[in-house]
Short mmCIF file of C-alpha atoms in Angstrom, two decimals:
data_model
loop_
_atom_site.label_atom_id
_atom_site.label_comp_id
_atom_site.label_asym_id
_atom_site.label_seq_id
_atom_site.Cartn_x
_atom_site.Cartn_y
_atom_site.Cartn_z
CA MET A 2 6.67 23.55 -3.42
CA LYS A 3 4.13 23.05 -0.67
CA ILE A 4 3.50 19.35 -0.11
CA GLY A 5 0.98 17.81 2.28
CA VAL A 6 1.22 14.36 3.87
CA LEU A 7 -2.35 13.11 4.32
CA ALA A 8 -2.28 10.52 7.11
CA SER A 9 -3.36 9.84 10.69
CA ASN A 10 -0.26 9.65 12.89
CA PRO A 11 2.35 12.45 12.62
CA ASP A 12 4.79 10.46 14.77
CA LEU A 13 4.86 7.40 12.51
CA TYR A 14 8.35 6.76 11.07
CA SER A 15 7.16 6.84 7.45
CA ASN A 16 5.36 10.16 7.85
CA GLN A 17 8.28 11.73 9.72
CA ARG A 18 10.71 10.62 7.01
CA LEU A 19 8.58 12.12 4.24
CA LEU A 20 8.33 15.42 6.10
CA GLU A 21 12.09 15.43 6.70
CA ALA A 22 12.99 14.42 3.13
CA GLY A 23 10.81 17.14 1.64
CA ALA A 24 12.16 19.82 3.98
CA GLU A 25 15.73 18.79 3.16
CA ARG A 26 14.99 19.46 -0.51
CA GLY A 27 13.66 22.94 0.26
CA HIS A 28 9.92 22.24 0.23
CA GLU A 29 7.31 23.43 2.69
CA MET A 30 5.97 20.23 4.22
CA VAL A 31 2.60 20.06 6.01
CA PHE A 32 1.17 17.14 7.95
CA LEU A 33 -2.57 16.81 7.35
CA ASN A 34 -4.50 14.67 9.80
CA LEU A 35 -7.29 13.43 7.55
CA GLN A 36 -9.70 13.30 10.48
CA GLN A 37 -9.26 17.06 10.85
CA CYS A 38 -9.91 17.81 7.17
CA TYR A 39 -13.32 18.62 5.75
CA MET A 40 -14.37 19.64 2.27
CA LYS A 41 -16.62 21.90 0.27
CA VAL A 42 -17.98 20.10 -2.77
CA ASP A 43 -18.76 22.85 -5.25
CA ASP A 44 -18.58 23.05 -9.05
CA ILE A 45 -17.15 26.58 -9.03
CA ASN A 46 -14.87 26.67 -6.01
CA PRO A 47 -14.22 23.20 -4.49
CA ASP A 48 -12.05 23.34 -1.40
CA VAL A 49 -10.63 21.42 1.55
CA HIS A 50 -10.45 23.04 4.97
CA PHE A 51 -8.31 22.04 7.93
CA ARG A 52 -9.46 22.22 11.55
CA GLY A 53 -9.84 25.88 12.50
CA GLY A 54 -10.94 26.95 9.00
CA ALA A 55 -7.58 27.12 7.19
CA THR A 56 -7.97 26.39 3.47
CA LEU A 57 -5.65 23.96 1.71
CA SER A 58 -6.02 25.22 -1.85
CA ASP A 59 -2.38 26.39 -2.01
CA LEU A 60 -0.90 22.89 -1.92
CA ASP A 61 1.09 21.71 -4.92
CA ALA A 62 0.92 18.02 -4.06
CA VAL A 63 -0.48 15.62 -1.48
CA ILE A 64 1.11 12.31 -0.48
CA THR A 65 -1.71 9.97 0.56
CA ARG A 66 -0.89 7.57 3.40
CA ILE A 67 -4.32 6.30 4.38
CA LYS A 68 -4.78 3.44 6.81
CA PRO A 69 -7.34 0.77 5.86
CA SER A 70 -9.93 1.78 8.47
CA GLN A 71 -10.08 5.27 6.92
CA THR A 72 -10.04 4.25 3.25
CA PHE A 73 -13.48 5.66 2.42
CA TYR A 74 -12.94 9.15 3.81
CA GLY A 75 -9.28 9.26 2.81
CA CYS A 76 -10.16 8.46 -0.80
CA ALA A 77 -12.91 11.10 -0.74
CA LEU A 78 -10.32 13.68 0.33
CA ALA A 79 -7.87 12.52 -2.33
CA ARG A 80 -10.57 12.92 -5.00
CA GLN A 81 -11.33 16.40 -3.67
CA PHE A 82 -7.69 17.47 -3.89
CA ASP A 83 -7.55 16.07 -7.41
CA SER A 84 -10.67 18.07 -8.40
CA MET A 85 -8.85 21.18 -7.12
CA GLY A 86 -5.94 20.51 -9.48
CA ILE A 87 -3.63 19.34 -6.69
CA TYR A 88 -1.39 16.40 -7.59
CA THR A 89 -2.07 13.34 -5.40
CA VAL A 90 0.20 10.35 -4.82
CA ASN A 91 -1.41 7.77 -4.86
CA SER A 92 -4.74 8.52 -6.52
CA SER A 93 -8.03 7.69 -4.81
CA GLU A 94 -8.95 5.17 -7.52
CA ALA A 95 -5.65 3.31 -7.18
CA ILE A 96 -5.92 3.19 -3.38
CA ALA A 97 -9.50 1.90 -3.50
CA GLN A 98 -8.54 -0.85 -5.95
CA SER A 99 -5.59 -1.97 -3.86
CA ARG A 100 -7.64 -2.08 -0.65
CA ASP A 101 -10.21 -4.48 -2.11
CA LYS A 102 -8.08 -7.63 -1.93
CA LEU A 103 -10.43 -9.76 -4.02
CA PHE A 104 -10.78 -7.14 -6.76
CA ALA A 105 -7.02 -6.54 -6.69
CA LEU A 106 -6.33 -10.24 -7.21
CA GLN A 107 -8.83 -10.35 -10.07
CA LEU A 108 -7.03 -7.40 -11.69
CA MET A 109 -3.73 -9.29 -11.24
CA LEU A 110 -5.12 -12.31 -13.07
CA LYS A 111 -6.45 -10.07 -15.83
CA SER A 112 -2.92 -8.71 -16.25
CA GLY A 113 -1.41 -12.19 -16.43
CA ILE A 114 0.17 -12.08 -12.95
CA SER A 115 0.52 -15.38 -11.08
CA ILE A 116 -1.04 -15.63 -7.59
CA PRO A 117 -1.57 -18.45 -5.09
CA THR A 118 -4.80 -20.35 -5.81
CA THR A 119 -7.53 -18.41 -4.02
CA GLY A 120 -11.16 -19.07 -3.13
CA PHE A 121 -13.99 -16.78 -2.07
CA ALA A 122 -17.53 -17.61 -1.01
CA SER A 123 -20.45 -15.97 0.74
CA SER A 124 -21.98 -18.99 2.46
CA PRO A 125 -20.62 -21.35 5.16
CA MET A 126 -22.42 -24.19 3.33
CA ASP A 127 -19.67 -23.99 0.69
CA THR A 128 -16.85 -24.45 3.21
CA ASN A 129 -15.78 -27.99 2.23
CA ASP A 130 -15.65 -27.28 -1.49
CA LEU A 131 -13.85 -24.00 -0.79
CA ILE A 132 -11.14 -25.85 1.12
CA GLU A 133 -10.69 -28.44 -1.63
CA MET A 134 -10.65 -25.70 -4.27
CA VAL A 135 -7.32 -24.39 -2.99
CA GLY A 136 -5.73 -27.82 -2.52
CA GLY A 137 -6.91 -28.65 1.00
CA ALA A 138 -5.23 -27.98 4.32
CA PRO A 139 -2.94 -26.46 5.34
CA LEU A 140 -4.29 -23.23 3.92
CA ILE A 141 -4.40 -19.51 4.64
CA VAL A 142 -7.59 -17.68 5.62
CA LYS A 143 -7.52 -13.89 5.11
CA LEU A 144 -9.96 -11.17 6.03
CA LEU A 145 -10.47 -8.86 3.05
CA GLU A 146 -10.00 -5.82 5.29
CA GLY A 147 -6.87 -7.08 7.10
CA THR A 148 -3.47 -5.39 6.93
CA GLN A 149 0.08 -5.77 8.28
CA GLY A 150 -0.57 -9.46 8.89
CA SER A 151 -3.72 -8.95 10.99
CA GLY A 152 -6.74 -11.00 9.99
CA VAL A 153 -4.53 -13.73 8.48
CA VAL A 154 -4.75 -17.26 9.90
CA LEU A 155 -2.91 -20.48 9.03
CA ALA A 156 -5.27 -23.45 9.28
CA GLU A 157 -3.09 -26.57 9.45
CA THR A 158 -5.88 -29.15 9.26
CA LYS A 159 -9.19 -29.40 7.44
CA LYS A 160 -11.07 -29.29 10.75
CA ALA A 161 -9.22 -26.14 11.79
CA ALA A 162 -9.93 -24.58 8.38
CA GLU A 163 -13.64 -25.33 8.70
CA SER A 164 -13.74 -23.81 12.19
CA VAL A 165 -11.94 -20.60 11.17
CA ILE A 166 -13.94 -20.09 7.98
CA ASN A 167 -17.28 -20.70 9.67
CA ALA A 168 -16.35 -18.45 12.59
CA PHE A 169 -15.52 -15.58 10.24
CA LYS A 170 -18.66 -16.13 8.19
CA ALA A 171 -20.81 -16.23 11.33
CA VAL A 172 -19.97 -12.57 11.90
CA SER A 173 -20.50 -11.76 8.19
CA ALA A 174 -16.79 -11.11 7.59
CA ASN A 175 -15.59 -11.16 3.98
CA LEU A 176 -12.69 -13.55 3.59
CA LEU A 177 -10.43 -15.33 1.16
CA VAL A 178 -8.93 -18.79 1.45
CA GLN A 179 -5.57 -19.30 -0.21
CA GLU A 180 -3.21 -22.18 -0.82
CA PHE A 181 -0.30 -22.42 1.61
CA ILE A 182 3.10 -22.24 -0.09
CA LYS A 183 5.13 -24.50 2.20
CA GLU A 184 8.42 -24.09 0.32
CA ALA A 185 8.42 -20.34 1.04
CA ASP A 186 9.44 -21.32 4.58
CA GLY A 187 8.03 -18.23 6.27
CA LYS A 188 9.71 -15.79 3.90
CA ASP A 189 8.44 -13.26 1.40
CA LEU A 190 9.77 -10.35 -0.64
CA ARG A 191 8.79 -6.69 -0.36
CA CYS A 192 9.59 -4.77 -3.54
CA PHE A 193 9.19 -1.01 -3.34
CA VAL A 194 8.00 0.45 -6.64
CA ILE A 195 8.12 4.14 -7.55
CA ASP A 196 6.99 5.32 -11.00
CA GLY A 197 7.35 1.92 -12.60
CA LYS A 198 10.76 1.06 -11.15
CA VAL A 199 11.75 -1.21 -8.25
CA VAL A 200 13.92 1.15 -6.18
CA ALA A 201 14.54 -1.17 -3.21
CA SER A 202 13.73 -4.72 -2.14
CA ILE A 203 14.03 -6.78 1.01
CA GLN A 204 13.38 -10.31 2.14
CA ARG A 205 11.19 -10.59 5.21
CA THR A 206 11.54 -13.64 7.45
CA ALA A 207 8.91 -14.65 9.99
CA ALA A 208 9.76 -14.79 13.68
CA PRO A 209 10.21 -18.27 15.20
CA GLY A 210 6.85 -20.02 15.51
CA GLU A 211 5.17 -17.48 13.22
CA PHE A 212 4.20 -18.03 9.56
CA ARG A 213 3.61 -14.35 8.72
CA ALA A 214 6.74 -12.49 7.62
CA ASN A 215 5.30 -9.02 8.35
CA LEU A 216 7.71 -6.83 10.30
CA HIS A 217 4.81 -5.68 12.50
CA LYS A 218 4.46 -9.32 13.57
CA GLY A 219 8.09 -9.61 14.68
CA GLY A 220 9.60 -10.56 11.33
CA SER A 221 13.09 -9.50 10.30
CA ALA A 222 14.27 -7.82 7.11
CA SER A 223 17.41 -8.33 5.05
CA ILE A 224 18.70 -7.16 1.68
CA VAL A 225 17.86 -9.49 -1.18
CA LYS A 226 18.70 -9.61 -4.87
CA ILE A 227 15.51 -10.13 -6.81
CA THR A 228 15.36 -11.91 -10.14
CA PRO A 229 14.42 -10.18 -13.41
CA GLU A 230 11.11 -12.08 -13.29
CA GLU A 231 10.37 -10.82 -9.78
CA ARG A 232 11.23 -7.27 -10.80
CA LYS A 233 8.98 -7.47 -13.85
CA LEU A 234 6.11 -8.93 -11.80
CA SER A 235 6.37 -6.16 -9.19
CA ILE A 236 6.29 -3.39 -11.78
CA LYS A 237 3.38 -5.04 -13.59
CA ALA A 238 1.39 -5.41 -10.36
CA ALA A 239 1.78 -1.74 -9.40
CA LYS A 240 0.79 -0.71 -12.92
CA ALA A 241 -2.29 -2.98 -12.91
CA LEU A 242 -3.63 -1.07 -9.88
CA GLY A 243 -2.55 2.35 -11.12
CA LEU A 244 -0.18 2.90 -8.18
CA GLN A 245 2.77 5.25 -8.58
CA ILE A 246 4.08 4.21 -5.16
CA ALA A 247 3.56 0.63 -4.04
CA GLY A 248 4.89 -2.05 -1.76
CA VAL A 249 4.56 -5.29 -3.72
CA ASP A 250 4.70 -8.52 -1.70
CA LEU A 251 5.84 -11.66 -3.49
CA ILE A 252 6.48 -15.23 -2.44
CA ARG A 253 8.90 -17.67 -4.02
CA SER A 254 7.32 -21.00 -4.98
CA LYS A 255 8.14 -24.08 -7.04
CA LYS A 256 6.08 -22.49 -9.81
CA GLY A 257 8.08 -19.26 -9.67
CA PRO A 258 7.25 -15.93 -7.98
CA LEU A 259 3.64 -15.45 -6.89
CA LEU A 260 2.00 -12.18 -5.92
CA LEU A 261 0.57 -12.00 -2.40
CA GLU A 262 -0.71 -8.42 -2.30
CA VAL A 263 0.05 -4.81 -3.16
CA ASN A 264 0.18 -2.10 -0.49
CA SER A 265 -0.74 1.46 -1.49
CA SER A 266 0.74 2.97 1.70
CA PRO A 267 3.90 0.90 2.19
CA GLY A 268 5.95 1.51 5.31
CA LEU A 269 9.43 2.99 4.98
CA GLU A 270 11.15 1.96 8.20
CA GLY A 271 11.88 -1.67 7.38
CA ILE A 272 13.09 -1.09 3.85
CA GLU A 273 15.15 2.04 4.61
CA THR A 274 16.77 0.43 7.65
CA ALA A 275 17.65 -2.80 5.85
CA THR A 276 18.86 -1.26 2.59
CA GLY A 277 20.20 2.11 3.76
CA LYS A 278 18.38 3.75 0.84
CA ASP A 279 16.63 7.11 1.06
CA VAL A 280 13.26 5.87 -0.19
CA ALA A 281 11.46 8.90 1.28
CA GLY A 282 13.73 11.16 -0.76
CA MET A 283 12.92 9.14 -3.87
CA ILE A 284 9.21 9.75 -3.30
CA ILE A 285 9.80 13.50 -3.03
CA SER A 286 11.97 13.36 -6.16
CA SER A 287 9.15 11.59 -7.99
CA ILE A 288 6.78 14.46 -7.16
CA GLU A 289 9.36 16.99 -8.33
CA ASN A 290 9.68 15.18 -11.65
CA LYS A 291 5.93 14.92 -12.15
CA LEU A 292 5.48 18.65 -11.51
CA ASN A 293 8.63 19.66 -13.43
CA TRP A 294 10.11 21.29 -10.34
CA LYS A 295 13.82 22.08 -10.37
CA GLN A 296 16.11 22.44 -7.37
CA PRO A 297 16.73 26.19 -6.95
CA VAL A 298 20.24 27.43 -7.61
CA ALA A 299 22.00 29.60 -5.04
CA GLY A 300 20.47 33.10 -5.02
CA ALA A 301 17.42 32.15 -7.12
CA THR A 302 13.88 32.85 -5.87
CA ALA A 303 11.29 30.12 -5.53
CA ASP A 304 9.41 31.54 -8.54
CA GLN A 305 12.55 31.47 -10.67
CA ALA A 306 13.26 27.87 -9.64
CA SER A 307 9.89 26.67 -10.88
CA GLU A 308 10.13 28.41 -14.26
#
């Protein structure tokens, strides 16, 4: 098969691993810088072109790894590939839903998934009630567009919470306030879901003096055995957003596991390094299964292998 990886940085570990894993299984892998792709929207012959004029209509599948700042255009490209009959993982709709943190949390609640108590408001005049709504300080303030731990602040006092919230609102930033789960002790779980199954999981621990467990913020990763409830919650969360591939972040609380967020372009380095599992290969295998592709036997042609 010919499989494209739609992303921004060809040198990123996750993208390199996907290209390697696909090539190892005999596929033609192509890195597609989404900023160098442009499309023809046409009811008869829709197409996507790559810089220089090369057409991309011969792709069998596209793995979407779109960073938050390029969500709009990346999703437009994913929809275009889908309209051309090219299989996309994940779909544009699923990515868009996961990137809207407020909408994603509302979908979680609709699916019966427990989350930390969360507040959202559009006016600084509501700051005090917003703080009390989530149980008071300490609390977490999150930018809706943040990722990898950026745009997330721990406000330890009510005065600090008021200052942070009002500062964000002064620049018209959309934000959430969320209860702080003290008993989590700077740890969370990352469960990697592929096609409705948790294929790998790690516990992430925040660096000293840091409350965010994200590996990009200096956190460390270790193998963890998740509970049946945590496994079920992770699968349910990915399904609620329509994601075939998802990194589901959970936190352990006195009330049981709570969902923090779901990542539609989860990184591979931390989870592959900690667990030793070939998660990239599992993603390629998932595409093979969806498209009914079989590994060619010795001496068989590519056409024979796909029959």
